Amino acid sequence: MVKMMDTGRIRRLALEARKGSYAPYSRFHVGAALLAEDGRVFQGCNIENAAYTPTICAERTAFFKAVSEGVRRFSAIAVAGGRADARPEDLDFCAPCGVCRQVMAEFCDLDTFQVILVRSEDDYKIYTLRQLLPEAFTPSNLE
Ligand code: THU
């Protein structure tokens, strides 16, 4: 049973984090808000690059900010993404890419970590990480 938690704060902060997006090539703006177990929230946005491959997604920006500050235990992440010129009411659900799901699996419990796809503060879908990354390869495989 997944623990119910109040995710309103990170839903709002994911939408806010979109504003930092640097995406001149795709014009697809993504924001993320990662809730640590200690209650801290790390925001991230996607940051693109003229050479394309150095681009980083909003979710990994948030994770790497947190981990670089010594935080490694997380409860949930909220993600909001869509075309830069989309009206807020036209935002679609934006699911994390496979690479970001793998980064989540490095630090998060597959059954309790919640991934929240946000269209607006009150329009969202919640998944466990295991639902998004079945048969995951995780640190436990290397024990
Ligand atoms: N992107 C994210 O930041 N997160 C996702 O969940 C999907 C894709 C970014 C990467 C790139 O800058 C742009 O969105 C288009 O793929």
mmCIF file with all atom_site columns, C-alpha atoms and ligand atoms in Angstrom:
data_model
loop_
_atom_site.group_PDB
_atom_site.id
_atom_site.type_symbol
_atom_site.label_atom_id
_atom_site.label_alt_id
_atom_site.label_comp_id
_atom_site.label_asym_id
_atom_site.label_entity_id
_atom_site.label_seq_id
_atom_site.pdbx_PDB_ins_code
_atom_site.Cartn_x
_atom_site.Cartn_y
_atom_site.Cartn_z
_atom_site.occupancy
_atom_site.B_iso_or_equiv
_atom_site.pdbx_formal_charge
_atom_site.auth_seq_id
_atom_site.auth_comp_id
_atom_site.auth_asym_id
_atom_site.auth_atom_id
_atom_site.pdbx_PDB_model_num
ATOM   1   C CA . MET A 1 1   ? 0.000  0.000  0.000   1.00 0.00 ? 1   MET A CA 1
ATOM   2   C CA . VAL A 1 2   ? 1.519  3.300  -1.073  1.00 0.00 ? 2   VAL A CA 1
ATOM   3   C CA . LYS A 1 3   ? 1.508  5.866  1.709   1.00 0.00 ? 3   LYS A CA 1
ATOM   4   C CA . MET A 1 4   ? -0.755 8.820  0.943   1.00 0.00 ? 4   MET A CA 1
ATOM   5   C CA . MET A 1 5   ? 1.085  12.086 1.083   1.00 0.00 ? 5   MET A CA 1
ATOM   6   C CA . ASP A 1 6   ? 0.154  15.658 0.381   1.00 0.00 ? 6   ASP A CA 1
ATOM   7   C CA . THR A 1 7   ? 1.821  16.393 -2.927  1.00 0.00 ? 7   THR A CA 1
ATOM   8   C CA . GLY A 1 8   ? 0.238  19.798 -3.547  1.00 0.00 ? 8   GLY A CA 1
ATOM   9   C CA . ARG A 1 9   ? 3.453  21.609 -2.680  1.00 0.00 ? 9   ARG A CA 1
ATOM   10  C CA . ILE A 1 10  ? 5.608  19.753 -5.198  1.00 0.00 ? 10  ILE A CA 1
ATOM   11  C CA . ARG A 1 11  ? 2.896  19.894 -7.874  1.00 0.00 ? 11  ARG A CA 1
ATOM   12  C CA . ARG A 1 12  ? 2.985  23.683 -7.594  1.00 0.00 ? 12  ARG A CA 1
ATOM   13  C CA . LEU A 1 13  ? 6.801  23.810 -7.427  1.00 0.00 ? 13  LEU A CA 1
ATOM   14  C CA . ALA A 1 14  ? 7.147  21.633 -10.568 1.00 0.00 ? 14  ALA A CA 1
ATOM   15  C CA . LEU A 1 15  ? 4.991  24.070 -12.527 1.00 0.00 ? 15  LEU A CA 1
ATOM   16  C CA . GLU A 1 16  ? 7.073  26.953 -11.136 1.00 0.00 ? 16  GLU A CA 1
ATOM   17  C CA . ALA A 1 17  ? 10.365 25.210 -12.040 1.00 0.00 ? 17  ALA A CA 1
ATOM   18  C CA . ARG A 1 18  ? 9.334  25.130 -15.714 1.00 0.00 ? 18  ARG A CA 1
ATOM   19  C CA . LYS A 1 19  ? 10.034 28.860 -15.798 1.00 0.00 ? 19  LYS A CA 1
ATOM   20  C CA . GLY A 1 20  ? 13.775 28.171 -15.481 1.00 0.00 ? 20  GLY A CA 1
ATOM   21  C CA . SER A 1 21  ? 13.847 25.879 -18.530 1.00 0.00 ? 21  SER A CA 1
ATOM   22  C CA . TYR A 1 22  ? 16.556 26.577 -21.102 1.00 0.00 ? 22  TYR A CA 1
ATOM   23  C CA . ALA A 1 23  ? 15.213 24.859 -24.221 1.00 0.00 ? 23  ALA A CA 1
ATOM   24  C CA . PRO A 1 24  ? 15.914 26.975 -27.321 1.00 0.00 ? 24  PRO A CA 1
ATOM   25  C CA . TYR A 1 25  ? 16.055 23.868 -29.579 1.00 0.00 ? 25  TYR A CA 1
ATOM   26  C CA . SER A 1 26  ? 12.992 21.828 -28.634 1.00 0.00 ? 26  SER A CA 1
ATOM   27  C CA . ARG A 1 27  ? 11.020 24.729 -27.108 1.00 0.00 ? 27  ARG A CA 1
ATOM   28  C CA . PHE A 1 28  ? 9.663  22.071 -24.754 1.00 0.00 ? 28  PHE A CA 1
ATOM   29  C CA . HIS A 1 29  ? 9.804  23.385 -21.189 1.00 0.00 ? 29  HIS A CA 1
ATOM   30  C CA . VAL A 1 30  ? 9.937  20.910 -18.305 1.00 0.00 ? 30  VAL A CA 1
ATOM   31  C CA . GLY A 1 31  ? 9.992  21.501 -14.557 1.00 0.00 ? 31  GLY A CA 1
ATOM   32  C CA . ALA A 1 32  ? 10.420 19.043 -11.710 1.00 0.00 ? 32  ALA A CA 1
ATOM   33  C CA . ALA A 1 33  ? 10.169 19.216 -7.933  1.00 0.00 ? 33  ALA A CA 1
ATOM   34  C CA . LEU A 1 34  ? 11.787 16.405 -5.961  1.00 0.00 ? 34  LEU A CA 1
ATOM   35  C CA . LEU A 1 35  ? 10.653 15.818 -2.389  1.00 0.00 ? 35  LEU A CA 1
ATOM   36  C CA . ALA A 1 36  ? 13.328 14.434 -0.076  1.00 0.00 ? 36  ALA A CA 1
ATOM   37  C CA . GLU A 1 37  ? 12.396 12.324 2.948   1.00 0.00 ? 37  GLU A CA 1
ATOM   38  C CA . ASP A 1 38  ? 13.592 15.150 5.217   1.00 0.00 ? 38  ASP A CA 1
ATOM   39  C CA . GLY A 1 39  ? 11.005 17.481 3.662   1.00 0.00 ? 39  GLY A CA 1
ATOM   40  C CA . ARG A 1 40  ? 13.383 19.478 1.511   1.00 0.00 ? 40  ARG A CA 1
ATOM   41  C CA . VAL A 1 41  ? 12.359 20.105 -2.100  1.00 0.00 ? 41  VAL A CA 1
ATOM   42  C CA . PHE A 1 42  ? 14.817 20.332 -5.004  1.00 0.00 ? 42  PHE A CA 1
ATOM   43  C CA . GLN A 1 43  ? 13.574 21.961 -8.171  1.00 0.00 ? 43  GLN A CA 1
ATOM   44  C CA . GLY A 1 44  ? 14.977 21.255 -11.629 1.00 0.00 ? 44  GLY A CA 1
ATOM   45  C CA . CYS A 1 45  ? 14.415 22.238 -15.227 1.00 0.00 ? 45  CYS A CA 1
ATOM   46  C CA . ASN A 1 46  ? 15.659 20.919 -18.556 1.00 0.00 ? 46  ASN A CA 1
ATOM   47  C CA . ILE A 1 47  ? 18.839 22.540 -19.863 1.00 0.00 ? 47  ILE A CA 1
ATOM   48  C CA . GLU A 1 48  ? 19.611 22.039 -23.548 1.00 0.00 ? 48  GLU A CA 1
ATOM   49  C CA . ASN A 1 49  ? 22.841 22.457 -25.466 1.00 0.00 ? 49  ASN A CA 1
ATOM   50  C CA . ALA A 1 50  ? 23.779 23.347 -29.050 1.00 0.00 ? 50  ALA A CA 1
ATOM   51  C CA . ALA A 1 51  ? 25.595 19.991 -29.258 1.00 0.00 ? 51  ALA A CA 1
ATOM   52  C CA . TYR A 1 52  ? 22.285 18.313 -28.259 1.00 0.00 ? 52  TYR A CA 1
ATOM   53  C CA . THR A 1 53  ? 23.659 15.311 -26.312 1.00 0.00 ? 53  THR A CA 1
ATOM   54  C CA . PRO A 1 54  ? 24.764 17.326 -23.247 1.00 0.00 ? 54  PRO A CA 1
ATOM   55  C CA . THR A 1 55  ? 21.098 18.206 -22.697 1.00 0.00 ? 55  THR A CA 1
ATOM   56  C CA . ILE A 1 56  ? 19.789 17.246 -19.277 1.00 0.00 ? 56  ILE A CA 1
ATOM   57  C CA . CYS A 1 57  ? 16.171 16.644 -18.292 1.00 0.00 ? 57  CYS A CA 1
ATOM   58  C CA . ALA A 1 58  ? 14.415 18.493 -15.500 1.00 0.00 ? 58  ALA A CA 1
ATOM   59  C CA . GLU A 1 59  ? 14.164 15.350 -13.371 1.00 0.00 ? 59  GLU A CA 1
ATOM   60  C CA . ARG A 1 60  ? 17.898 14.637 -13.453 1.00 0.00 ? 60  ARG A CA 1
ATOM   61  C CA . THR A 1 61  ? 18.708 18.277 -12.739 1.00 0.00 ? 61  THR A CA 1
ATOM   62  C CA . ALA A 1 62  ? 16.627 17.977 -9.569  1.00 0.00 ? 62  ALA A CA 1
ATOM   63  C CA . PHE A 1 63  ? 18.184 14.639 -8.565  1.00 0.00 ? 63  PHE A CA 1
ATOM   64  C CA . PHE A 1 64  ? 21.747 15.777 -9.177  1.00 0.00 ? 64  PHE A CA 1
ATOM   65  C CA . LYS A 1 65  ? 21.216 19.004 -7.257  1.00 0.00 ? 65  LYS A CA 1
ATOM   66  C CA . ALA A 1 66  ? 19.989 16.983 -4.280  1.00 0.00 ? 66  ALA A CA 1
ATOM   67  C CA . VAL A 1 67  ? 22.609 14.236 -4.410  1.00 0.00 ? 67  VAL A CA 1
ATOM   68  C CA . SER A 1 68  ? 25.395 16.799 -4.812  1.00 0.00 ? 68  SER A CA 1
ATOM   69  C CA . GLU A 1 69  ? 24.207 18.304 -1.531  1.00 0.00 ? 69  GLU A CA 1
ATOM   70  C CA . GLY A 1 70  ? 24.324 14.967 0.265   1.00 0.00 ? 70  GLY A CA 1
ATOM   71  C CA . VAL A 1 71  ? 20.617 14.134 0.037   1.00 0.00 ? 71  VAL A CA 1
ATOM   72  C CA . ARG A 1 72  ? 19.890 10.596 -1.147  1.00 0.00 ? 72  ARG A CA 1
ATOM   73  C CA . ARG A 1 73  ? 16.523 9.603  0.281   1.00 0.00 ? 73  ARG A CA 1
ATOM   74  C CA . PHE A 1 74  ? 13.414 10.680 -1.593  1.00 0.00 ? 74  PHE A CA 1
ATOM   75  C CA . SER A 1 75  ? 9.636  10.304 -1.397  1.00 0.00 ? 75  SER A CA 1
ATOM   76  C CA . ALA A 1 76  ? 8.243  11.709 -4.627  1.00 0.00 ? 76  ALA A CA 1
ATOM   77  C CA . ILE A 1 77  ? 8.867  13.789 -7.729  1.00 0.00 ? 77  ILE A CA 1
ATOM   78  C CA . ALA A 1 78  ? 6.401  15.981 -9.596  1.00 0.00 ? 78  ALA A CA 1
ATOM   79  C CA . VAL A 1 79  ? 6.975  16.698 -13.293 1.00 0.00 ? 79  VAL A CA 1
ATOM   80  C CA . ALA A 1 80  ? 5.313  19.256 -15.547 1.00 0.00 ? 80  ALA A CA 1
ATOM   81  C CA . GLY A 1 81  ? 6.237  19.692 -19.198 1.00 0.00 ? 81  GLY A CA 1
ATOM   82  C CA . GLY A 1 82  ? 4.932  20.996 -22.463 1.00 0.00 ? 82  GLY A CA 1
ATOM   83  C CA . ARG A 1 83  ? 5.583  23.315 -25.358 1.00 0.00 ? 83  ARG A CA 1
ATOM   84  C CA . ALA A 1 84  ? 6.858  26.704 -24.274 1.00 0.00 ? 84  ALA A CA 1
ATOM   85  C CA . ASP A 1 85  ? 3.939  28.456 -25.972 1.00 0.00 ? 85  ASP A CA 1
ATOM   86  C CA . ALA A 1 86  ? 1.229  26.109 -24.676 1.00 0.00 ? 86  ALA A CA 1
ATOM   87  C CA . ARG A 1 87  ? -1.483 27.763 -22.644 1.00 0.00 ? 87  ARG A CA 1
ATOM   88  C CA . PRO A 1 88  ? -1.549 26.350 -19.100 1.00 0.00 ? 88  PRO A CA 1
ATOM   89  C CA . GLU A 1 89  ? -4.871 24.629 -19.825 1.00 0.00 ? 89  GLU A CA 1
ATOM   90  C CA . ASP A 1 90  ? -3.323 22.915 -22.888 1.00 0.00 ? 90  ASP A CA 1
ATOM   91  C CA . LEU A 1 91  ? -0.427 21.325 -21.014 1.00 0.00 ? 91  LEU A CA 1
ATOM   92  C CA . ASP A 1 92  ? -0.317 17.554 -21.512 1.00 0.00 ? 92  ASP A CA 1
ATOM   93  C CA . PHE A 1 93  ? 1.067  14.933 -19.125 1.00 0.00 ? 93  PHE A CA 1
ATOM   94  C CA . CYS A 1 94  ? 4.844  14.598 -19.481 1.00 0.00 ? 94  CYS A CA 1
ATOM   95  C CA . ALA A 1 95  ? 6.279  11.261 -18.335 1.00 0.00 ? 95  ALA A CA 1
ATOM   96  C CA . PRO A 1 96  ? 9.974  10.930 -17.417 1.00 0.00 ? 96  PRO A CA 1
ATOM   97  C CA . CYS A 1 97  ? 12.279 9.500  -20.092 1.00 0.00 ? 97  CYS A CA 1
ATOM   98  C CA . GLY A 1 98  ? 13.925 6.115  -19.596 1.00 0.00 ? 98  GLY A CA 1
ATOM   99  C CA . VAL A 1 99  ? 17.249 7.577  -18.524 1.00 0.00 ? 99  VAL A CA 1
ATOM   100 C CA . CYS A 1 100 ? 15.590 9.606  -15.770 1.00 0.00 ? 100 CYS A CA 1
ATOM   101 C CA . ARG A 1 101 ? 13.630 6.555  -14.596 1.00 0.00 ? 101 ARG A CA 1
ATOM   102 C CA . GLN A 1 102 ? 16.927 4.686  -14.279 1.00 0.00 ? 102 GLN A CA 1
ATOM   103 C CA . VAL A 1 103 ? 18.426 7.541  -12.225 1.00 0.00 ? 103 VAL A CA 1
ATOM   104 C CA . MET A 1 104 ? 15.378 7.401  -9.947  1.00 0.00 ? 104 MET A CA 1
ATOM   105 C CA . ALA A 1 105 ? 15.910 3.639  -9.504  1.00 0.00 ? 105 ALA A CA 1
ATOM   106 C CA . GLU A 1 106 ? 19.433 4.298  -8.238  1.00 0.00 ? 106 GLU A CA 1
ATOM   107 C CA . PHE A 1 107 ? 18.156 6.209  -5.207  1.00 0.00 ? 107 PHE A CA 1
ATOM   108 C CA . CYS A 1 108 ? 14.475 5.412  -4.727  1.00 0.00 ? 108 CYS A CA 1
ATOM   109 C CA . ASP A 1 109 ? 12.388 2.510  -3.533  1.00 0.00 ? 109 ASP A CA 1
ATOM   110 C CA . LEU A 1 110 ? 10.495 1.105  -6.527  1.00 0.00 ? 110 LEU A CA 1
ATOM   111 C CA . ASP A 1 111 ? 7.273  0.529  -4.604  1.00 0.00 ? 111 ASP A CA 1
ATOM   112 C CA . THR A 1 112 ? 7.020  3.638  -2.469  1.00 0.00 ? 112 THR A CA 1
ATOM   113 C CA . PHE A 1 113 ? 8.582  6.393  -4.564  1.00 0.00 ? 113 PHE A CA 1
ATOM   114 C CA . GLN A 1 114 ? 5.814  8.322  -6.311  1.00 0.00 ? 114 GLN A CA 1
ATOM   115 C CA . VAL A 1 115 ? 6.122  9.907  -9.745  1.00 0.00 ? 115 VAL A CA 1
ATOM   116 C CA . ILE A 1 116 ? 3.481  12.570 -10.233 1.00 0.00 ? 116 ILE A CA 1
ATOM   117 C CA . LEU A 1 117 ? 2.687  13.816 -13.725 1.00 0.00 ? 117 LEU A CA 1
ATOM   118 C CA . VAL A 1 118 ? 1.227  17.293 -13.486 1.00 0.00 ? 118 VAL A CA 1
ATOM   119 C CA . ARG A 1 119 ? -0.943 19.146 -15.989 1.00 0.00 ? 119 ARG A CA 1
ATOM   120 C CA . SER A 1 120 ? -2.091 21.714 -13.458 1.00 0.00 ? 120 SER A CA 1
ATOM   121 C CA . GLU A 1 121 ? -2.017 21.891 -9.679  1.00 0.00 ? 121 GLU A CA 1
ATOM   122 C CA . ASP A 1 122 ? -5.303 19.999 -9.543  1.00 0.00 ? 122 ASP A CA 1
ATOM   123 C CA . ASP A 1 123 ? -4.955 17.757 -12.602 1.00 0.00 ? 123 ASP A CA 1
ATOM   124 C CA . TYR A 1 124 ? -2.349 15.050 -12.078 1.00 0.00 ? 124 TYR A CA 1
ATOM   125 C CA . LYS A 1 125 ? -1.611 11.312 -12.222 1.00 0.00 ? 125 LYS A CA 1
ATOM   126 C CA . ILE A 1 126 ? 0.419  9.314  -9.701  1.00 0.00 ? 126 ILE A CA 1
ATOM   127 C CA . TYR A 1 127 ? 2.529  6.246  -10.444 1.00 0.00 ? 127 TYR A CA 1
ATOM   128 C CA . THR A 1 128 ? 4.955  4.229  -8.396  1.00 0.00 ? 128 THR A CA 1
ATOM   129 C CA . LEU A 1 129 ? 8.431  3.992  -9.863  1.00 0.00 ? 129 LEU A CA 1
ATOM   130 C CA . ARG A 1 130 ? 7.919  0.249  -10.358 1.00 0.00 ? 130 ARG A CA 1
ATOM   131 C CA . GLN A 1 131 ? 4.914  0.930  -12.587 1.00 0.00 ? 131 GLN A CA 1
ATOM   132 C CA . LEU A 1 132 ? 7.096  3.105  -14.809 1.00 0.00 ? 132 LEU A CA 1
ATOM   133 C CA . LEU A 1 133 ? 10.183 0.880  -14.671 1.00 0.00 ? 133 LEU A CA 1
ATOM   134 C CA . PRO A 1 134 ? 9.205  -2.791 -14.348 1.00 0.00 ? 134 PRO A CA 1
ATOM   135 C CA . GLU A 1 135 ? 11.976 -5.399 -14.097 1.00 0.00 ? 135 GLU A CA 1
ATOM   136 C CA . ALA A 1 136 ? 14.388 -2.638 -13.127 1.00 0.00 ? 136 ALA A CA 1
ATOM   137 C CA . PHE A 1 137 ? 18.132 -3.099 -12.905 1.00 0.00 ? 137 PHE A CA 1
ATOM   138 C CA . THR A 1 138 ? 19.064 -1.540 -9.570  1.00 0.00 ? 138 THR A CA 1
ATOM   139 C CA . PRO A 1 139 ? 21.990 -1.378 -7.126  1.00 0.00 ? 139 PRO A CA 1
ATOM   140 C CA . SER A 1 140 ? 20.667 -4.594 -5.535  1.00 0.00 ? 140 SER A CA 1
ATOM   141 C CA . ASN A 1 141 ? 21.624 -6.493 -8.704  1.00 0.00 ? 141 ASN A CA 1
ATOM   142 C CA . LEU A 1 142 ? 25.274 -5.740 -7.953  1.00 0.00 ? 142 LEU A CA 1
ATOM   143 C CA . GLU A 1 143 ? 25.234 -6.817 -4.296  1.00 0.00 ? 143 GLU A CA 1
HETATM 144 N N1 . THU B 2 .   ? 12.617 16.444 -21.121 1.00 0.00 ? 1   THU B N1 1
HETATM 145 C C1 . THU B 2 .   ? 12.645 16.568 -19.772 1.00 0.00 ? 1   THU B C1 1
HETATM 146 O O1 . THU B 2 .   ? 13.272 17.467 -19.216 1.00 0.00 ? 1   THU B O1 1
HETATM 147 N N2 . THU B 2 .   ? 11.960 15.656 -19.028 1.00 0.00 ? 1   THU B N2 1
HETATM 148 C C2 . THU B 2 .   ? 11.137 14.705 -19.544 1.00 0.00 ? 1   THU B C2 1
HETATM 149 O O2 . THU B 2 .   ? 10.502 13.997 -18.790 1.00 0.00 ? 1   THU B O2 1
HETATM 150 C C3 . THU B 2 .   ? 11.036 14.536 -21.006 1.00 0.00 ? 1   THU B C3 1
HETATM 151 C C4 . THU B 2 .   ? 11.937 15.375 -21.823 1.00 0.00 ? 1   THU B C4 1
HETATM 152 C C5 . THU B 2 .   ? 13.295 17.476 -21.916 1.00 0.00 ? 1   THU B C5 1
HETATM 153 C C6 . THU B 2 .   ? 14.545 17.067 -22.649 1.00 0.00 ? 1   THU B C6 1
HETATM 154 C C7 . THU B 2 .   ? 14.574 18.073 -23.778 1.00 0.00 ? 1   THU B C7 1
HETATM 155 O O3 . THU B 2 .   ? 15.182 19.265 -23.324 1.00 0.00 ? 1   THU B O3 1
HETATM 156 C C8 . THU B 2 .   ? 13.114 18.364 -24.053 1.00 0.00 ? 1   THU B C8 1
HETATM 157 O O4 . THU B 2 .   ? 12.403 17.957 -22.908 1.00 0.00 ? 1   THU B O4 1
HETATM 158 C C9 . THU B 2 .   ? 12.566 17.680 -25.291 1.00 0.00 ? 1   THU B C9 1
HETATM 159 O O5 . THU B 2 .   ? 12.821 16.323 -25.263 1.00 0.00 ? 1   THU B O5 1
#
